[in-house]
CSV table of C-alpha atoms in Angstrom, one decimal:
chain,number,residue,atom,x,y,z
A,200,UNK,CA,263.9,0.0,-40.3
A,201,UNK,CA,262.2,2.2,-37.7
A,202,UNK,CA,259.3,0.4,-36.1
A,203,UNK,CA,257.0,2.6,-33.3
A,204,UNK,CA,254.0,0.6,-30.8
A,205,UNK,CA,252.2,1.8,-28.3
A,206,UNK,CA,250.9,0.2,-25.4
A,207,UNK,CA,248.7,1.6,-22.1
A,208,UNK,CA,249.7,5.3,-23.0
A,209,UNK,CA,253.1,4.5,-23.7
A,210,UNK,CA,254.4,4.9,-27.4
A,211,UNK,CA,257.7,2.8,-28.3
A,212,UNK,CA,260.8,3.1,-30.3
A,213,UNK,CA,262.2,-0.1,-31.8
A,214,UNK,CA,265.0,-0.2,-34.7
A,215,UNK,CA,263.5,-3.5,-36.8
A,216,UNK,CA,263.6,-5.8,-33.3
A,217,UNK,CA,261.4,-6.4,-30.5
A,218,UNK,CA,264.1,-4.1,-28.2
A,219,UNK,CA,263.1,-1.4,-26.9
A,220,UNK,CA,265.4,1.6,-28.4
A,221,UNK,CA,263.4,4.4,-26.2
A,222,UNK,CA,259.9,5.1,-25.2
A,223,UNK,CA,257.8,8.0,-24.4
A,224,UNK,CA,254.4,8.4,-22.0
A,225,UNK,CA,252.1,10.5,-24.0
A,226,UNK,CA,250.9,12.3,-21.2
A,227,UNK,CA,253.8,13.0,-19.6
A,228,UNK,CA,256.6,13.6,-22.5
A,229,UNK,CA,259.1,15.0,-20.1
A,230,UNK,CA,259.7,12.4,-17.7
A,231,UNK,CA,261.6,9.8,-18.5
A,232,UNK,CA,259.9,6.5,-18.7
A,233,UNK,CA,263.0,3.5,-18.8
A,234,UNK,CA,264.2,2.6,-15.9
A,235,UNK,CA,268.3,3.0,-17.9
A,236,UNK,CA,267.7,6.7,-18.4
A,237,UNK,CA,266.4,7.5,-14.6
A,238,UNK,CA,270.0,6.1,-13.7
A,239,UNK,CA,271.7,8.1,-16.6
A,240,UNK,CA,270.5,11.7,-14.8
A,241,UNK,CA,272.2,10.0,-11.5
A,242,UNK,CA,274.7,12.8,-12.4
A,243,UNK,CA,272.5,15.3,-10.5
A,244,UNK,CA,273.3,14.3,-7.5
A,245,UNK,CA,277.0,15.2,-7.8
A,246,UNK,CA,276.5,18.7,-10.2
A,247,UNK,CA,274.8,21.6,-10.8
A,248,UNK,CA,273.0,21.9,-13.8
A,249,UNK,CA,276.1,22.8,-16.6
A,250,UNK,CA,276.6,25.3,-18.6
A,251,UNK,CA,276.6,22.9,-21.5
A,252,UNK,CA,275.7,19.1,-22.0
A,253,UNK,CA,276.4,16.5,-25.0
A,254,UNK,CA,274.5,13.3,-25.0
A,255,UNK,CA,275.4,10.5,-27.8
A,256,UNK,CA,272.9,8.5,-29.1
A,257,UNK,CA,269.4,10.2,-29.6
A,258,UNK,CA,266.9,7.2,-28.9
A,259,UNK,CA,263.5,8.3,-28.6
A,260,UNK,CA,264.7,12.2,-27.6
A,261,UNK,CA,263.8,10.7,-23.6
A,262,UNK,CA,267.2,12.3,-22.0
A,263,UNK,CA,267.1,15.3,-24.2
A,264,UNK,CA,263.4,16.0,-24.0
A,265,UNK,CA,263.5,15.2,-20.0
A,266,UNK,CA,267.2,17.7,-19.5
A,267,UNK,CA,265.8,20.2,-22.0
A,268,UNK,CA,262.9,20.9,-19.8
A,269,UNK,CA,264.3,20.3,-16.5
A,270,UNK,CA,267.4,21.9,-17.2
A,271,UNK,CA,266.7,25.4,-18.3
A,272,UNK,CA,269.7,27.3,-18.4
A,273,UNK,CA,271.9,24.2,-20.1
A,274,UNK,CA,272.6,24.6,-23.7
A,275,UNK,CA,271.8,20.9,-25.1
A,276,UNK,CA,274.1,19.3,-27.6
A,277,UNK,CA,273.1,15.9,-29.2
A,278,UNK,CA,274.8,13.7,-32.0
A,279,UNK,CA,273.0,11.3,-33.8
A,280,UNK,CA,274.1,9.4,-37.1
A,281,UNK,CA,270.9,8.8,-38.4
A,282,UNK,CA,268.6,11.4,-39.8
A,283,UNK,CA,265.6,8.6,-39.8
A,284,UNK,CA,266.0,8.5,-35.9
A,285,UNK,CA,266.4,12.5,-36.0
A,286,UNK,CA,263.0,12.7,-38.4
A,287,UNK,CA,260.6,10.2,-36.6
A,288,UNK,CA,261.9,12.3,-32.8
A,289,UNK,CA,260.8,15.4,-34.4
A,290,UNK,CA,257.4,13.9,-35.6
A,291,UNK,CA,256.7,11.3,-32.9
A,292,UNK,CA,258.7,11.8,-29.7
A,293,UNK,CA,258.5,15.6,-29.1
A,294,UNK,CA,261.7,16.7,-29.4
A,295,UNK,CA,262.3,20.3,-29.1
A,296,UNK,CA,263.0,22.5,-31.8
A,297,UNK,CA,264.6,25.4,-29.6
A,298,UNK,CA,268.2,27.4,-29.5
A,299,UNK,CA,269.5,25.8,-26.9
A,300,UNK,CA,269.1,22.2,-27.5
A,301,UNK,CA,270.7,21.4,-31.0
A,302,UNK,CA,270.5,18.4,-32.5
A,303,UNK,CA,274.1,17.2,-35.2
A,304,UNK,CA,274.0,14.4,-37.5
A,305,UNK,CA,277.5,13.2,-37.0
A,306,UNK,CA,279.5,10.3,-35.6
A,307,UNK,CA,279.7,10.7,-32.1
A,308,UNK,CA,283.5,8.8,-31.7
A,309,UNK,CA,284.3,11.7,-34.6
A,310,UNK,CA,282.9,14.3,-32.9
A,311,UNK,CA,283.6,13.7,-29.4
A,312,UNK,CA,287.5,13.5,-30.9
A,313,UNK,CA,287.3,17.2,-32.6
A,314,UNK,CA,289.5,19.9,-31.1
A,315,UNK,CA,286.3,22.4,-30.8
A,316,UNK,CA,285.0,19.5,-28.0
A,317,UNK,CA,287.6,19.8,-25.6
A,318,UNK,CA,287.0,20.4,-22.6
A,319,UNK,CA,283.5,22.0,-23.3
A,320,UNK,CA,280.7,20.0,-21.3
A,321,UNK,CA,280.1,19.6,-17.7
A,322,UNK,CA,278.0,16.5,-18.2
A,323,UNK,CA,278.3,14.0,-21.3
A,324,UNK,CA,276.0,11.0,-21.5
A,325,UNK,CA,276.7,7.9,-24.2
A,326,UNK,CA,273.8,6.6,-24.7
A,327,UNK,CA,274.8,4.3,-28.2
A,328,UNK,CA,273.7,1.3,-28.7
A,329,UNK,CA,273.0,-0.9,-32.2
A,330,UNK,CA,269.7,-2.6,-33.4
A,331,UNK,CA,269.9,-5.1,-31.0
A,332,UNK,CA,270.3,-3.5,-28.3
A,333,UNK,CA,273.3,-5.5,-26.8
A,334,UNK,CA,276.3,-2.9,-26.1
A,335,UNK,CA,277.5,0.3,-27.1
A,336,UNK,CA,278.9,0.5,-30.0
A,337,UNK,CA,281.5,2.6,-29.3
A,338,UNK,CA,283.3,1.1,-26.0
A,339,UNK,CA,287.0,1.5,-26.2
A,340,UNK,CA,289.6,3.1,-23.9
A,341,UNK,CA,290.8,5.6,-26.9
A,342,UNK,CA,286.8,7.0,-27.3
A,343,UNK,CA,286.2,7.5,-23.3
A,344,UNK,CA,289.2,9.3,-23.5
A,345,UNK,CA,288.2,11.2,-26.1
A,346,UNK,CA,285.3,11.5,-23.9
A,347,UNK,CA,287.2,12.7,-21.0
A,348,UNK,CA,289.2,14.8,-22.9
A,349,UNK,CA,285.9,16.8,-23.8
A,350,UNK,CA,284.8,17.4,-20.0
A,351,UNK,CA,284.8,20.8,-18.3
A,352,UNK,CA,287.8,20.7,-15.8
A,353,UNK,CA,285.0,19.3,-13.5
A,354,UNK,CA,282.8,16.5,-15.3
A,355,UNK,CA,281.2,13.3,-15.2
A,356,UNK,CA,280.9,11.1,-18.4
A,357,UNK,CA,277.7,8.6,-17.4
A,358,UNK,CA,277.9,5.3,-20.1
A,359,UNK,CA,274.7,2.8,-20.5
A,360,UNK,CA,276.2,-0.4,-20.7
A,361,UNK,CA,275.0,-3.6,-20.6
A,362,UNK,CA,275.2,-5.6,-17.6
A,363,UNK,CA,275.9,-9.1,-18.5
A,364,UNK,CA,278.9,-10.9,-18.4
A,365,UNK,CA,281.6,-10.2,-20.5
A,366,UNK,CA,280.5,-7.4,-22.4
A,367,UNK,CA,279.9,-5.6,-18.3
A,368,UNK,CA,283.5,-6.6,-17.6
A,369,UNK,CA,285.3,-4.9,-21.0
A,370,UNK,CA,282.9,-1.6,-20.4
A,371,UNK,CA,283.8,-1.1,-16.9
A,372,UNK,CA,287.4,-2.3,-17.7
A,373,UNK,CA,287.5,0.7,-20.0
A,374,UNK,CA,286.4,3.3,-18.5
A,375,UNK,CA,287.9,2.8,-15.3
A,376,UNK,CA,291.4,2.8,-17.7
A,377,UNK,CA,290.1,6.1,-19.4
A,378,UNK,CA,289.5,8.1,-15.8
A,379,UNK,CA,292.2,6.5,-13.6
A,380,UNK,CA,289.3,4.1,-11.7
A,381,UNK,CA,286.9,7.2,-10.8
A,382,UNK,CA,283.8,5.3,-11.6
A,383,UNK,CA,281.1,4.9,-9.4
A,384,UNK,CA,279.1,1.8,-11.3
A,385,UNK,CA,275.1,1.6,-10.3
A,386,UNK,CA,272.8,-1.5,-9.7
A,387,UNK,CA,271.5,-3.3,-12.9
A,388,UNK,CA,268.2,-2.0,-13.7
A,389,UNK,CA,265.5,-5.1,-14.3
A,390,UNK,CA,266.2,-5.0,-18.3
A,391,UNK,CA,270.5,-5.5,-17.2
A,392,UNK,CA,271.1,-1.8,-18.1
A,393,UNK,CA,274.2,-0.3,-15.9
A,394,UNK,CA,275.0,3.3,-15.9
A,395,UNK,CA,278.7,3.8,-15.0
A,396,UNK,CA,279.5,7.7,-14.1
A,397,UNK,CA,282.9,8.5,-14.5
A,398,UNK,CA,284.3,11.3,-12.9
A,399,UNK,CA,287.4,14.2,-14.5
A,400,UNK,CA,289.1,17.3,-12.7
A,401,UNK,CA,289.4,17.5,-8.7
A,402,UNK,CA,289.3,15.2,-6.3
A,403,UNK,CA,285.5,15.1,-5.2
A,404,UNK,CA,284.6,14.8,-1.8
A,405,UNK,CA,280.5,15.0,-0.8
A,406,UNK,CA,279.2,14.4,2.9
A,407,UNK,CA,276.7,11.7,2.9
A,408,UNK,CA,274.3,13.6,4.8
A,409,UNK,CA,274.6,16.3,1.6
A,410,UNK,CA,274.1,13.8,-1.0
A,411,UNK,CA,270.5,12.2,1.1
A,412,UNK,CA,269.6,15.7,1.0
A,413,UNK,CA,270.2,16.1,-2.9
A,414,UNK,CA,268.1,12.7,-3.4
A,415,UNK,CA,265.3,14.2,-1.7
A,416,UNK,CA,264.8,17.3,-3.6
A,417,UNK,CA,265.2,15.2,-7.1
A,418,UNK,CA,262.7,12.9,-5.8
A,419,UNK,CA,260.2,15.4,-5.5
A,420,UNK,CA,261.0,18.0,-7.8
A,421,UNK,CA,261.8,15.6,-11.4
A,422,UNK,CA,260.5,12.3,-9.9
A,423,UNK,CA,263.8,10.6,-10.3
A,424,UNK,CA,264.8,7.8,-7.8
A,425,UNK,CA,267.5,9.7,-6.6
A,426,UNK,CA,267.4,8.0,-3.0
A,427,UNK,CA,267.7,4.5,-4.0
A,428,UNK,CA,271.0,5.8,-5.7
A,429,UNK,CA,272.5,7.1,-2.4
A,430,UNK,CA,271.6,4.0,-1.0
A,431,UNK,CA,273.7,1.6,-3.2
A,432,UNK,CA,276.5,4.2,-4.0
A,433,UNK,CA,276.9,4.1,-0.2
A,434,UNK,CA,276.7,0.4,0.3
A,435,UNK,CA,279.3,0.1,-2.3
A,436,UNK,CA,281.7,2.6,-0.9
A,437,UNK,CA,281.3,1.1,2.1
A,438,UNK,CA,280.1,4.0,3.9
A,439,UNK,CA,281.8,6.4,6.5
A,440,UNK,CA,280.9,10.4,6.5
A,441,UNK,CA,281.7,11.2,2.6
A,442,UNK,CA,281.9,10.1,-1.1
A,443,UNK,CA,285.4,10.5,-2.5
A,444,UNK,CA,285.3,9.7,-6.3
């Protein structure tokens, strides 16, 4: 069952529990208002905006509201298995009703998995998590495969996973085994969320220097907390003059 609250201009998504499926500030519907999805966008400061996108897992339309306004030339595919979720965006969340964002009813492991997906999308997000909001629900080597098998010769798959104990270790295990250990894993967000970004095609190399300069034009143009980002990517890499991932 599909519950919605609202509290101090913020209206809430839950799926019959007191977890928080996505959210929505009424007065500003195209930012993105959980800390998870800031870090899920943390794709921006590696690509340019692609030519097409496929997020997994609908929510409360946050990522697809937020990339189909910020992102105006990206053509917006998302997969969602539950037309109550797709009914209650289109009444209560604001999602778009526009040609280039379209919106399947489908099982994202099937879909991700069909010939017509390969290699398509320069950015993928798996966003798919049950009424409890614990895991994903679909978290094995064979899907982020599938996943990787989708990309654009140069992609990034970014997975919300859920930082706590074993359930962390068996994500990241994963997808590190999927994309040959090109993941760049960011902090846990206060509610233990972790967005791993997994990267397919060439060797990347970025100067440091490049990527501060990237944070600082997300900061101010899409209020995303892009510098904090560079920050722990670089404390985690160790530093020296670039990212290789």
């Amino acid at each position: 069952m599909i519950v919605l609250s609202e509290a101090a201009g913020v209206r809430y998504l839950h799926f019959d529990s007191p977890w928080i499926q996505g959210a929505m500030r009424l007065a500003r519907p195209y930012d993105l208002e959980l800390d998870y999805a800031h870090d899920m966008m943390a794709w921006r400061l590696f690509l340019a905006a692609p030519d097409e996108m496929l997020q997994m897992g609908l929510g409360a339309a946050g990522l697809a509201r937020h990339c189909w306004k910020k992102l105006p030339k990206t053509r917006i595919t998302v997969v969602e298995a539950s037309r109550a979720v797709i009914d209650v965006c289109r009444s209560a969340f604001a999602l778009p009703e526009d040609e280039r964002l379209q919106v399947v009813r489908a099982d994202a492991g099937e879909y991700v998995s069909r010939r017509s997906s390969r290699g398509r999308f320069g950015v993928i997000l798996a966003d798919l998590y049950d009424t409890k909001a614990r895991g994903p629900v679909l978290d094995d080597v064979p899907f982020y495969r599938d996943c990787r098998a989708a990309l654009a010769p140069a992609g990034i798959l970014v997975v919300n996973v859920f930082g706590d104990g074993r359930s962390y270790a068996n994500s990241l295990r994963n997808v590190r085994m999927a994309f040959d250990d090109r993941v760049i894993a960011l902090p846990p967000v206060a509610a233990g969320n972790v967005a791993l970004l997994a990267f397919s095609g060439p060797e990347l190399r970025v100067e440091w220097s490049a990527l501060r300069e990237r944070a600082t034009r997300l900061e101010k143009r899409d209020r995303l907390p892009a510098e904090p980002w560079v920050k722990a990517i670089e404390k985690q890499r160790g530093g020296g003059t670039a990212l290789v991932a």
